[in-house]
mmCIF file with all atom_site columns, C-alpha atoms in Angstrom:
data_model
loop_
_atom_site.group_PDB
_atom_site.id
_atom_site.type_symbol
_atom_site.label_atom_id
_atom_site.label_alt_id
_atom_site.label_comp_id
_atom_site.label_asym_id
_atom_site.label_entity_id
_atom_site.label_seq_id
_atom_site.pdbx_PDB_ins_code
_atom_site.Cartn_x
_atom_site.Cartn_y
_atom_site.Cartn_z
_atom_site.occupancy
_atom_site.B_iso_or_equiv
_atom_site.pdbx_formal_charge
_atom_site.auth_seq_id
_atom_site.auth_comp_id
_atom_site.auth_asym_id
_atom_site.auth_atom_id
_atom_site.pdbx_PDB_model_num
ATOM 1   C CA . MET A 1 1   ? 13.829  -6.848 -9.630  1.00 57.00 ? 787 MET A CA 1
ATOM 2   C CA . PRO A 1 2   ? 14.483  -3.222 -8.570  1.00 67.00 ? 788 PRO A CA 1
ATOM 3   C CA . ASP A 1 3   ? 11.947  -1.388 -6.433  1.00 74.00 ? 789 ASP A CA 1
ATOM 4   C CA . LEU A 1 4   ? 9.343   0.462  -8.464  1.00 84.00 ? 790 LEU A CA 1
ATOM 5   C CA . HIS A 1 5   ? 9.684   4.244  -8.279  1.00 94.00 ? 791 HIS A CA 1
ATOM 6   C CA . VAL A 1 6   ? 6.356   6.051  -7.951  1.00 96.00 ? 792 VAL A CA 1
ATOM 7   C CA . THR A 1 7   ? 5.864   9.762  -7.231  1.00 97.00 ? 793 THR A CA 1
ATOM 8   C CA . THR A 1 8   ? 2.652   10.621 -5.406  1.00 96.00 ? 794 THR A CA 1
ATOM 9   C CA . TYR A 1 9   ? 1.022   14.039 -5.426  1.00 95.00 ? 795 TYR A CA 1
ATOM 10  C CA . ASP A 1 10  ? -1.076  15.692 -2.744  1.00 90.00 ? 796 ASP A CA 1
ATOM 11  C CA . GLY A 1 11  ? -4.709  14.749 -3.094  1.00 93.00 ? 797 GLY A CA 1
ATOM 12  C CA . PRO A 1 12  ? -7.698  13.486 -1.119  1.00 94.00 ? 798 PRO A CA 1
ATOM 13  C CA . GLU A 1 13  ? -6.863  11.347 1.907   1.00 91.00 ? 799 GLU A CA 1
ATOM 14  C CA . ARG A 1 14  ? -9.297  8.745  0.620   1.00 94.00 ? 800 ARG A CA 1
ATOM 15  C CA . PRO A 1 15  ? -9.546  9.269  -3.141  1.00 96.00 ? 801 PRO A CA 1
ATOM 16  C CA . SER A 1 16  ? -12.622 8.075  -4.986  1.00 96.00 ? 802 SER A CA 1
ATOM 17  C CA . ALA A 1 17  ? -10.480 7.530  -8.114  1.00 97.00 ? 803 ALA A CA 1
ATOM 18  C CA . MET A 1 18  ? -6.840  7.618  -9.232  1.00 98.00 ? 804 MET A CA 1
ATOM 19  C CA . VAL A 1 19  ? -4.886  8.896  -12.221 1.00 98.00 ? 805 VAL A CA 1
ATOM 20  C CA . LEU A 1 20  ? -1.752  6.926  -13.098 1.00 98.00 ? 806 LEU A CA 1
ATOM 21  C CA . VAL A 1 21  ? 0.631   8.985  -15.256 1.00 98.00 ? 807 VAL A CA 1
ATOM 22  C CA . LEU A 1 22  ? 2.935   7.080  -17.634 1.00 98.00 ? 808 LEU A CA 1
ATOM 23  C CA . HIS A 1 23  ? 5.869   8.917  -19.226 1.00 98.00 ? 809 HIS A CA 1
ATOM 24  C CA . GLY A 1 24  ? 7.465   8.601  -22.644 1.00 98.00 ? 810 GLY A CA 1
ATOM 25  C CA . GLY A 1 25  ? 10.730  7.037  -23.723 1.00 98.00 ? 811 GLY A CA 1
ATOM 26  C CA . LYS A 1 26  ? 12.546  5.634  -26.731 1.00 97.00 ? 812 LYS A CA 1
ATOM 27  C CA . PRO A 1 27  ? 11.964  2.630  -29.010 1.00 97.00 ? 813 PRO A CA 1
ATOM 28  C CA . ARG A 1 28  ? 15.172  0.984  -27.750 1.00 97.00 ? 814 ARG A CA 1
ATOM 29  C CA . SER A 1 29  ? 17.321  1.886  -24.756 1.00 97.00 ? 815 SER A CA 1
ATOM 30  C CA . ARG A 1 30  ? 18.556  0.034  -21.680 1.00 96.00 ? 816 ARG A CA 1
ATOM 31  C CA . GLN A 1 31  ? 19.506  3.282  -19.966 1.00 96.00 ? 817 GLN A CA 1
ATOM 32  C CA . PRO A 1 32  ? 18.002  3.512  -16.466 1.00 94.00 ? 818 PRO A CA 1
ATOM 33  C CA . VAL A 1 33  ? 15.468  6.292  -15.949 1.00 96.00 ? 819 VAL A CA 1
ATOM 34  C CA . ASP A 1 34  ? 16.390  8.765  -13.227 1.00 93.00 ? 820 ASP A CA 1
ATOM 35  C CA . GLY A 1 35  ? 15.237  12.187 -12.108 1.00 92.00 ? 821 GLY A CA 1
ATOM 36  C CA . ARG A 1 36  ? 17.204  13.849 -14.933 1.00 93.00 ? 822 ARG A CA 1
ATOM 37  C CA . SER A 1 37  ? 15.278  12.035 -17.673 1.00 96.00 ? 823 SER A CA 1
ATOM 38  C CA . ALA A 1 38  ? 13.599  14.579 -19.970 1.00 96.00 ? 824 ALA A CA 1
ATOM 39  C CA . SER A 1 39  ? 10.598  12.319 -20.587 1.00 97.00 ? 825 SER A CA 1
ATOM 40  C CA . TRP A 1 40  ? 10.064  11.696 -16.882 1.00 97.00 ? 826 TRP A CA 1
ATOM 41  C CA . ARG A 1 41  ? 10.526  15.384 -16.035 1.00 97.00 ? 827 ARG A CA 1
ATOM 42  C CA . ARG A 1 42  ? 7.971   16.358 -18.672 1.00 98.00 ? 828 ARG A CA 1
ATOM 43  C CA . ALA A 1 43  ? 5.485   13.875 -17.225 1.00 98.00 ? 829 ALA A CA 1
ATOM 44  C CA . ALA A 1 44  ? 6.178   15.191 -13.724 1.00 98.00 ? 830 ALA A CA 1
ATOM 45  C CA . TRP A 1 45  ? 5.303   18.701 -14.914 1.00 98.00 ? 831 TRP A CA 1
ATOM 46  C CA . LEU A 1 46  ? 2.088   17.291 -16.383 1.00 98.00 ? 832 LEU A CA 1
ATOM 47  C CA . ALA A 1 47  ? 1.260   15.411 -13.172 1.00 98.00 ? 833 ALA A CA 1
ATOM 48  C CA . ARG A 1 48  ? 1.834   18.524 -11.036 1.00 97.00 ? 834 ARG A CA 1
ATOM 49  C CA . SER A 1 49  ? -0.544  20.449 -13.281 1.00 96.00 ? 835 SER A CA 1
ATOM 50  C CA . VAL A 1 50  ? -3.204  17.749 -13.238 1.00 96.00 ? 836 VAL A CA 1
ATOM 51  C CA . ALA A 1 51  ? -3.047  16.960 -9.499  1.00 97.00 ? 837 ALA A CA 1
ATOM 52  C CA . PRO A 1 52  ? -4.839  20.014 -7.998  1.00 97.00 ? 838 PRO A CA 1
ATOM 53  C CA . ARG A 1 53  ? -7.749  19.802 -10.422 1.00 95.00 ? 839 ARG A CA 1
ATOM 54  C CA . ALA A 1 54  ? -7.957  16.045 -10.040 1.00 96.00 ? 840 ALA A CA 1
ATOM 55  C CA . ALA A 1 55  ? -8.048  16.492 -6.263  1.00 96.00 ? 841 ALA A CA 1
ATOM 56  C CA . ASP A 1 56  ? -10.989 18.877 -6.607  1.00 95.00 ? 842 ASP A CA 1
ATOM 57  C CA . ALA A 1 57  ? -12.823 15.996 -8.304  1.00 94.00 ? 843 ALA A CA 1
ATOM 58  C CA . GLY A 1 58  ? -11.833 13.548 -5.562  1.00 95.00 ? 844 GLY A CA 1
ATOM 59  C CA . ALA A 1 59  ? -9.005  11.839 -7.473  1.00 97.00 ? 845 ALA A CA 1
ATOM 60  C CA . GLY A 1 60  ? -5.370  11.275 -6.572  1.00 97.00 ? 846 GLY A CA 1
ATOM 61  C CA . VAL A 1 61  ? -2.378  11.221 -8.955  1.00 98.00 ? 847 VAL A CA 1
ATOM 62  C CA . TRP A 1 62  ? 0.603   8.873  -9.147  1.00 98.00 ? 848 TRP A CA 1
ATOM 63  C CA . LEU A 1 63  ? 3.504   9.046  -11.605 1.00 98.00 ? 849 LEU A CA 1
ATOM 64  C CA . VAL A 1 64  ? 5.447   5.886  -12.511 1.00 97.00 ? 850 VAL A CA 1
ATOM 65  C CA . ARG A 1 65  ? 9.155   5.948  -13.358 1.00 97.00 ? 851 ARG A CA 1
ATOM 66  C CA . TYR A 1 66  ? 10.170  2.971  -15.507 1.00 96.00 ? 852 TYR A CA 1
ATOM 67  C CA . ASP A 1 67  ? 13.234  0.866  -14.833 1.00 94.00 ? 853 ASP A CA 1
ATOM 68  C CA . GLU A 1 68  ? 14.578  1.537  -18.355 1.00 96.00 ? 854 GLU A CA 1
ATOM 69  C CA . ARG A 1 69  ? 14.104  4.267  -20.908 1.00 96.00 ? 855 ARG A CA 1
ATOM 70  C CA . GLY A 1 70  ? 13.226  2.081  -23.903 1.00 98.00 ? 856 GLY A CA 1
ATOM 71  C CA . TRP A 1 71  ? 10.127  0.228  -25.019 1.00 98.00 ? 857 TRP A CA 1
ATOM 72  C CA . ASN A 1 72  ? 12.418  -2.674 -25.920 1.00 97.00 ? 858 ASN A CA 1
ATOM 73  C CA . GLY A 1 73  ? 9.604   -4.901 -27.151 1.00 97.00 ? 859 GLY A CA 1
ATOM 74  C CA . GLY A 1 74  ? 7.234   -3.777 -24.426 1.00 97.00 ? 860 GLY A CA 1
ATOM 75  C CA . ASP A 1 75  ? 7.477   -6.501 -21.796 1.00 96.00 ? 861 ASP A CA 1
ATOM 76  C CA . GLY A 1 76  ? 9.491   -4.510 -19.275 1.00 96.00 ? 862 GLY A CA 1
ATOM 77  C CA . ARG A 1 77  ? 7.451   -1.326 -19.470 1.00 97.00 ? 863 ARG A CA 1
ATOM 78  C CA . VAL A 1 78  ? 4.183   -3.254 -19.344 1.00 98.00 ? 864 VAL A CA 1
ATOM 79  C CA . ALA A 1 79  ? 5.470   -5.035 -16.230 1.00 97.00 ? 865 ALA A CA 1
ATOM 80  C CA . ASP A 1 80  ? 6.378   -1.661 -14.667 1.00 97.00 ? 866 ASP A CA 1
ATOM 81  C CA . ALA A 1 81  ? 2.834   -0.366 -15.223 1.00 98.00 ? 867 ALA A CA 1
ATOM 82  C CA . ARG A 1 82  ? 1.196   -3.545 -13.925 1.00 98.00 ? 868 ARG A CA 1
ATOM 83  C CA . ARG A 1 83  ? 3.324   -3.397 -10.777 1.00 97.00 ? 869 ARG A CA 1
ATOM 84  C CA . ALA A 1 84  ? 2.227   0.216  -10.277 1.00 97.00 ? 870 ALA A CA 1
ATOM 85  C CA . LEU A 1 85  ? -1.429  -0.771 -10.640 1.00 98.00 ? 871 LEU A CA 1
ATOM 86  C CA . ASP A 1 86  ? -0.964  -3.530 -8.072  1.00 97.00 ? 872 ASP A CA 1
ATOM 87  C CA . GLU A 1 87  ? 0.702   -1.097 -5.649  1.00 96.00 ? 873 GLU A CA 1
ATOM 88  C CA . LEU A 1 88  ? -2.015  1.491  -6.246  1.00 97.00 ? 874 LEU A CA 1
ATOM 89  C CA . ARG A 1 89  ? -4.679  -1.110 -5.407  1.00 97.00 ? 875 ARG A CA 1
ATOM 90  C CA . ALA A 1 90  ? -2.806  -2.101 -2.264  1.00 96.00 ? 876 ALA A CA 1
ATOM 91  C CA . ALA A 1 91  ? -2.703  1.554  -1.177  1.00 96.00 ? 877 ALA A CA 1
ATOM 92  C CA . HIS A 1 92  ? -6.189  2.733  -2.178  1.00 96.00 ? 878 HIS A CA 1
ATOM 93  C CA . GLY A 1 93  ? -8.336  -0.325 -2.801  1.00 96.00 ? 879 GLY A CA 1
ATOM 94  C CA . ASP A 1 94  ? -10.442 -0.989 -5.875  1.00 95.00 ? 880 ASP A CA 1
ATOM 95  C CA . VAL A 1 95  ? -10.957 2.626  -6.908  1.00 97.00 ? 881 VAL A CA 1
ATOM 96  C CA . PRO A 1 96  ? -11.370 3.354  -10.635 1.00 97.00 ? 882 PRO A CA 1
ATOM 97  C CA . VAL A 1 97  ? -8.145  4.304  -12.432 1.00 98.00 ? 883 VAL A CA 1
ATOM 98  C CA . VAL A 1 98  ? -7.492  6.396  -15.521 1.00 98.00 ? 884 VAL A CA 1
ATOM 99  C CA . LEU A 1 99  ? -4.176  5.867  -17.292 1.00 98.00 ? 885 LEU A CA 1
ATOM 100 C CA . LEU A 1 100 ? -2.767  9.174  -18.554 1.00 98.00 ? 886 LEU A CA 1
ATOM 101 C CA . GLY A 1 101 ? 0.143   8.555  -20.914 1.00 98.00 ? 887 GLY A CA 1
ATOM 102 C CA . HIS A 1 102 ? 2.351   10.719 -23.112 1.00 98.00 ? 888 HIS A CA 1
ATOM 103 C CA . SER A 1 103 ? 3.962   9.206  -26.226 1.00 98.00 ? 889 SER A CA 1
ATOM 104 C CA . MET A 1 104 ? 5.344   5.779  -25.247 1.00 98.00 ? 890 MET A CA 1
ATOM 105 C CA . GLY A 1 105 ? 3.398   6.100  -22.011 1.00 98.00 ? 891 GLY A CA 1
ATOM 106 C CA . ALA A 1 106 ? 0.182   6.001  -24.017 1.00 98.00 ? 892 ALA A CA 1
ATOM 107 C CA . ARG A 1 107 ? 1.431   2.835  -25.688 1.00 98.00 ? 893 ARG A CA 1
ATOM 108 C CA . VAL A 1 108 ? 2.130   1.251  -22.321 1.00 98.00 ? 894 VAL A CA 1
ATOM 109 C CA . ALA A 1 109 ? -1.350  2.340  -21.199 1.00 98.00 ? 895 ALA A CA 1
ATOM 110 C CA . VAL A 1 110 ? -3.267  0.491  -23.906 1.00 98.00 ? 896 VAL A CA 1
ATOM 111 C CA . HIS A 1 111 ? -1.290  -2.677 -23.195 1.00 98.00 ? 897 HIS A CA 1
ATOM 112 C CA . VAL A 1 112 ? -2.360  -2.689 -19.530 1.00 98.00 ? 898 VAL A CA 1
ATOM 113 C CA . ALA A 1 113 ? -5.854  -1.222 -19.927 1.00 98.00 ? 899 ALA A CA 1
ATOM 114 C CA . ASP A 1 114 ? -7.350  -4.667 -19.290 1.00 98.00 ? 900 ASP A CA 1
ATOM 115 C CA . ASP A 1 115 ? -6.409  -4.350 -15.608 1.00 98.00 ? 901 ASP A CA 1
ATOM 116 C CA . PRO A 1 116 ? -9.641  -4.647 -13.577 1.00 98.00 ? 902 PRO A CA 1
ATOM 117 C CA . SER A 1 117 ? -9.195  -1.221 -11.962 1.00 98.00 ? 903 SER A CA 1
ATOM 118 C CA . VAL A 1 118 ? -8.752  0.670  -15.237 1.00 98.00 ? 904 VAL A CA 1
ATOM 119 C CA . VAL A 1 119 ? -11.809 2.477  -16.592 1.00 98.00 ? 905 VAL A CA 1
ATOM 120 C CA . GLY A 1 120 ? -10.097 4.359  -19.395 1.00 98.00 ? 906 GLY A CA 1
ATOM 121 C CA . VAL A 1 121 ? -7.001  5.680  -21.139 1.00 98.00 ? 907 VAL A CA 1
ATOM 122 C CA . VAL A 1 122 ? -6.034  9.235  -22.073 1.00 98.00 ? 908 VAL A CA 1
ATOM 123 C CA . GLY A 1 123 ? -3.195  9.363  -24.611 1.00 98.00 ? 909 GLY A CA 1
ATOM 124 C CA . LEU A 1 124 ? -1.312  12.585 -25.375 1.00 98.00 ? 910 LEU A CA 1
ATOM 125 C CA . ALA A 1 125 ? 0.710   12.584 -28.611 1.00 98.00 ? 911 ALA A CA 1
ATOM 126 C CA . PRO A 1 126 ? 0.452   8.789  -28.382 1.00 98.00 ? 912 PRO A CA 1
ATOM 127 C CA . TRP A 1 127 ? 2.793   6.288  -29.964 1.00 98.00 ? 913 TRP A CA 1
ATOM 128 C CA . TRP A 1 128 ? 0.259   3.785  -31.295 1.00 98.00 ? 914 TRP A CA 1
ATOM 129 C CA . SER A 1 129 ? 0.468   1.472  -34.275 1.00 97.00 ? 915 SER A CA 1
ATOM 130 C CA . ALA A 1 130 ? -1.321  -1.433 -35.919 1.00 97.00 ? 916 ALA A CA 1
ATOM 131 C CA . ASP A 1 131 ? 0.699   -3.718 -33.607 1.00 96.00 ? 917 ASP A CA 1
ATOM 132 C CA . ASP A 1 132 ? -0.951  -2.369 -30.467 1.00 98.00 ? 918 ASP A CA 1
ATOM 133 C CA . PRO A 1 133 ? -4.059  -4.078 -29.056 1.00 98.00 ? 919 PRO A CA 1
ATOM 134 C CA . VAL A 1 134 ? -7.541  -2.624 -28.815 1.00 98.00 ? 920 VAL A CA 1
ATOM 135 C CA . SER A 1 135 ? -9.054  -5.694 -27.138 1.00 98.00 ? 921 SER A CA 1
ATOM 136 C CA . THR A 1 136 ? -7.719  -4.385 -23.799 1.00 98.00 ? 922 THR A CA 1
ATOM 137 C CA . LEU A 1 137 ? -10.099 -1.414 -24.147 1.00 98.00 ? 923 LEU A CA 1
ATOM 138 C CA . ALA A 1 138 ? -13.281 -3.489 -24.171 1.00 98.00 ? 924 ALA A CA 1
ATOM 139 C CA . GLY A 1 139 ? -15.765 -1.854 -21.814 1.00 97.00 ? 925 GLY A CA 1
ATOM 140 C CA . ARG A 1 140 ? -13.473 1.127  -21.269 1.00 98.00 ? 926 ARG A CA 1
ATOM 141 C CA . THR A 1 141 ? -13.151 4.707  -22.526 1.00 98.00 ? 927 THR A CA 1
ATOM 142 C CA . LEU A 1 142 ? -10.378 5.990  -24.788 1.00 98.00 ? 928 LEU A CA 1
ATOM 143 C CA . ARG A 1 143 ? -9.493  9.633  -25.287 1.00 98.00 ? 929 ARG A CA 1
ATOM 144 C CA . ALA A 1 144 ? -6.546  10.865 -27.349 1.00 98.00 ? 930 ALA A CA 1
ATOM 145 C CA . ALA A 1 145 ? -5.081  14.253 -28.222 1.00 98.00 ? 931 ALA A CA 1
ATOM 146 C CA . HIS A 1 146 ? -2.552  14.731 -31.007 1.00 98.00 ? 932 HIS A CA 1
ATOM 147 C CA . GLY A 1 147 ? -1.016  17.676 -32.828 1.00 98.00 ? 933 GLY A CA 1
ATOM 148 C CA . ARG A 1 148 ? -0.584  17.746 -36.589 1.00 97.00 ? 934 ARG A CA 1
ATOM 149 C CA . ARG A 1 149 ? 2.996   19.048 -36.398 1.00 97.00 ? 935 ARG A CA 1
ATOM 150 C CA . ASP A 1 150 ? 4.162   16.001 -34.476 1.00 98.00 ? 936 ASP A CA 1
ATOM 151 C CA . ARG A 1 151 ? 7.255   14.584 -36.207 1.00 97.00 ? 937 ARG A CA 1
ATOM 152 C CA . ILE A 1 152 ? 7.962   11.905 -33.590 1.00 97.00 ? 938 ILE A CA 1
ATOM 153 C CA . THR A 1 153 ? 4.649   10.051 -33.494 1.00 98.00 ? 939 THR A CA 1
ATOM 154 C CA . SER A 1 154 ? 1.908   10.050 -36.100 1.00 98.00 ? 940 SER A CA 1
ATOM 155 C CA . PHE A 1 155 ? -1.438  11.844 -36.047 1.00 98.00 ? 941 PHE A CA 1
ATOM 156 C CA . LYS A 1 156 ? -2.614  9.494  -38.804 1.00 98.00 ? 942 LYS A CA 1
ATOM 157 C CA . GLU A 1 157 ? -1.639  6.379  -36.853 1.00 98.00 ? 943 GLU A CA 1
ATOM 158 C CA . THR A 1 158 ? -3.476  7.736  -33.810 1.00 98.00 ? 944 THR A CA 1
ATOM 159 C CA . THR A 1 159 ? -6.556  8.294  -35.986 1.00 98.00 ? 945 THR A CA 1
ATOM 160 C CA . ARG A 1 160 ? -6.373  4.703  -37.220 1.00 98.00 ? 946 ARG A CA 1
ATOM 161 C CA . TYR A 1 161 ? -5.931  3.343  -33.717 1.00 98.00 ? 947 TYR A CA 1
ATOM 162 C CA . VAL A 1 162 ? -8.913  5.291  -32.362 1.00 98.00 ? 948 VAL A CA 1
ATOM 163 C CA . GLU A 1 163 ? -11.051 4.048  -35.253 1.00 98.00 ? 949 GLU A CA 1
ATOM 164 C CA . ARG A 1 164 ? -10.101 0.446  -34.405 1.00 98.00 ? 950 ARG A CA 1
ATOM 165 C CA . ALA A 1 165 ? -10.785 1.045  -30.713 1.00 98.00 ? 951 ALA A CA 1
ATOM 166 C CA . ARG A 1 166 ? -14.303 2.282  -31.432 1.00 98.00 ? 952 ARG A CA 1
ATOM 167 C CA . ARG A 1 167 ? -15.268 -1.284 -32.330 1.00 97.00 ? 953 ARG A CA 1
ATOM 168 C CA . VAL A 1 168 ? -14.658 -2.531 -28.775 1.00 98.00 ? 954 VAL A CA 1
ATOM 169 C CA . ALA A 1 169 ? -14.439 0.446  -26.390 1.00 98.00 ? 955 ALA A CA 1
ATOM 170 C CA . ASP A 1 170 ? -17.453 1.986  -24.701 1.00 98.00 ? 956 ASP A CA 1
ATOM 171 C CA . SER A 1 171 ? -16.314 5.257  -26.247 1.00 97.00 ? 957 SER A CA 1
ATOM 172 C CA . ALA A 1 172 ? -13.270 6.414  -28.229 1.00 98.00 ? 958 ALA A CA 1
ATOM 173 C CA . ASP A 1 173 ? -12.459 9.894  -29.464 1.00 98.00 ? 959 ASP A CA 1
ATOM 174 C CA . LEU A 1 174 ? -9.541  11.961 -30.780 1.00 98.00 ? 960 LEU A CA 1
ATOM 175 C CA . ARG A 1 175 ? -8.931  15.632 -29.987 1.00 98.00 ? 961 ARG A CA 1
ATOM 176 C CA . ASP A 1 176 ? -7.159  17.436 -32.832 1.00 98.00 ? 962 ASP A CA 1
ATOM 177 C CA . MET A 1 177 ? -4.546  19.739 -31.245 1.00 98.00 ? 963 MET A CA 1
ATOM 178 C CA . GLY A 1 178 ? -3.881  21.540 -34.527 1.00 98.00 ? 964 GLY A CA 1
ATOM 179 C CA . ALA A 1 179 ? -0.437  23.035 -35.115 1.00 97.00 ? 965 ALA A CA 1
ATOM 180 C CA . LEU A 1 180 ? 1.237   21.575 -32.021 1.00 98.00 ? 966 LEU A CA 1
ATOM 181 C CA . GLY A 1 181 ? 4.160   19.170 -31.892 1.00 98.00 ? 967 GLY A CA 1
ATOM 182 C CA . HIS A 1 182 ? 5.187   16.188 -29.823 1.00 98.00 ? 968 HIS A CA 1
ATOM 183 C CA . TYR A 1 183 ? 6.894   17.297 -26.648 1.00 97.00 ? 969 TYR A CA 1
ATOM 184 C CA . MET A 1 184 ? 4.055   19.404 -25.182 1.00 98.00 ? 970 MET A CA 1
ATOM 185 C CA . LEU A 1 185 ? 6.395   22.323 -24.566 1.00 96.00 ? 971 LEU A CA 1
ATOM 186 C CA . SER A 1 186 ? 4.846   24.660 -27.091 1.00 95.00 ? 972 SER A CA 1
ATOM 187 C CA . GLY A 1 187 ? 1.254   25.169 -26.013 1.00 97.00 ? 973 GLY A CA 1
ATOM 188 C CA . SER A 1 188 ? 1.965   23.531 -22.653 1.00 97.00 ? 974 SER A CA 1
ATOM 189 C CA . GLN A 1 189 ? -0.995  25.117 -20.872 1.00 97.00 ? 975 GLN A CA 1
ATOM 190 C CA . ARG A 1 190 ? -3.337  23.960 -23.599 1.00 98.00 ? 976 ARG A CA 1
ATOM 191 C CA . TRP A 1 191 ? -1.953  20.414 -23.345 1.00 98.00 ? 977 TRP A CA 1
ATOM 192 C CA . HIS A 1 192 ? -2.410  20.448 -19.570 1.00 98.00 ? 978 HIS A CA 1
ATOM 193 C CA . ASP A 1 193 ? -5.963  21.781 -19.819 1.00 98.00 ? 979 ASP A CA 1
ATOM 194 C CA . VAL A 1 194 ? -6.853  19.113 -22.366 1.00 98.00 ? 980 VAL A CA 1
ATOM 195 C CA . ALA A 1 195 ? -5.218  16.407 -20.228 1.00 98.00 ? 981 ALA A CA 1
ATOM 196 C CA . VAL A 1 196 ? -7.274  17.425 -17.197 1.00 97.00 ? 982 VAL A CA 1
ATOM 197 C CA . GLY A 1 197 ? -10.475 17.822 -19.196 1.00 97.00 ? 983 GLY A CA 1
ATOM 198 C CA . LEU A 1 198 ? -10.202 14.441 -20.891 1.00 98.00 ? 984 LEU A CA 1
ATOM 199 C CA . THR A 1 199 ? -9.188  12.662 -17.689 1.00 97.00 ? 985 THR A CA 1
ATOM 200 C CA . LEU A 1 200 ? -12.138 14.074 -15.754 1.00 96.00 ? 986 LEU A CA 1
ATOM 201 C CA . GLU A 1 201 ? -14.405 13.244 -18.692 1.00 97.00 ? 987 GLU A CA 1
ATOM 202 C CA . VAL A 1 202 ? -13.350 9.596  -18.430 1.00 97.00 ? 988 VAL A CA 1
ATOM 203 C CA . LEU A 1 203 ? -13.789 9.581  -14.652 1.00 94.00 ? 989 LEU A CA 1
ATOM 204 C CA . ALA A 1 204 ? -17.142 11.388 -14.528 1.00 92.00 ? 990 ALA A CA 1
ATOM 205 C CA . PRO A 1 205 ? -19.415 8.365  -15.126 1.00 87.00 ? 991 PRO A CA 1
ATOM 206 C CA . VAL A 1 206 ? -17.706 6.288  -12.430 1.00 82.00 ? 992 VAL A CA 1
ATOM 207 C CA . VAL A 1 207 ? -17.100 9.016  -9.836  1.00 76.00 ? 993 VAL A CA 1
ATOM 208 C CA . ASN A 1 208 ? -20.488 10.709 -10.320 1.00 69.00 ? 994 ASN A CA 1
ATOM 209 C CA . PRO A 1 209 ? -22.749 8.022  -11.787 1.00 62.00 ? 995 PRO A CA 1
ATOM 210 C CA . VAL A 1 210 ? -26.198 8.964  -13.020 1.00 52.00 ? 996 VAL A CA 1
ATOM 211 C CA . GLU A 1 211 ? -28.850 7.771  -10.603 1.00 48.00 ? 997 GLU A CA 1
#
């Protein structure tokens, strides 16, 4: 098995929480992901934007790079994310983790949300369907943001998924991004602001619990 590639961003020396960023991909592809991958580069831009504001809240940021570009039935990408969670725990201990995923990354996130460190998932333009589990979100928080001009993934499917998740999650909500599309290029600052806001919203109860 190849070594897992994780990019770490400057943050607190001893973070009180972590954000694990999961990038998008394709339904089927065995192409290795490298530093030229558009999906990975977009997620790296997102992670760089999130990191300073996460650090102000005491959280660190890691970005995973999958072994292959495609979902390919899910097993490989789920294994990549679980390996990253194990490595994160080895590095930082049992700190709470928010999974921040774009597109396929959001799909990977809900498949590994049952990891004991994970407190919630933030999905941006998520690729979710009736085939994806919500049981993994039991006792966790789900936040999603989706634009209505997305022609790659479906605002309606995201709505259905969030409605299913409400039955088991502590909290589940969808942010309507209006006339924005899938790749988070148009309206990039708005996407980044929403990503930070939703991530910190998920972390707030565990980083700053009410006495």
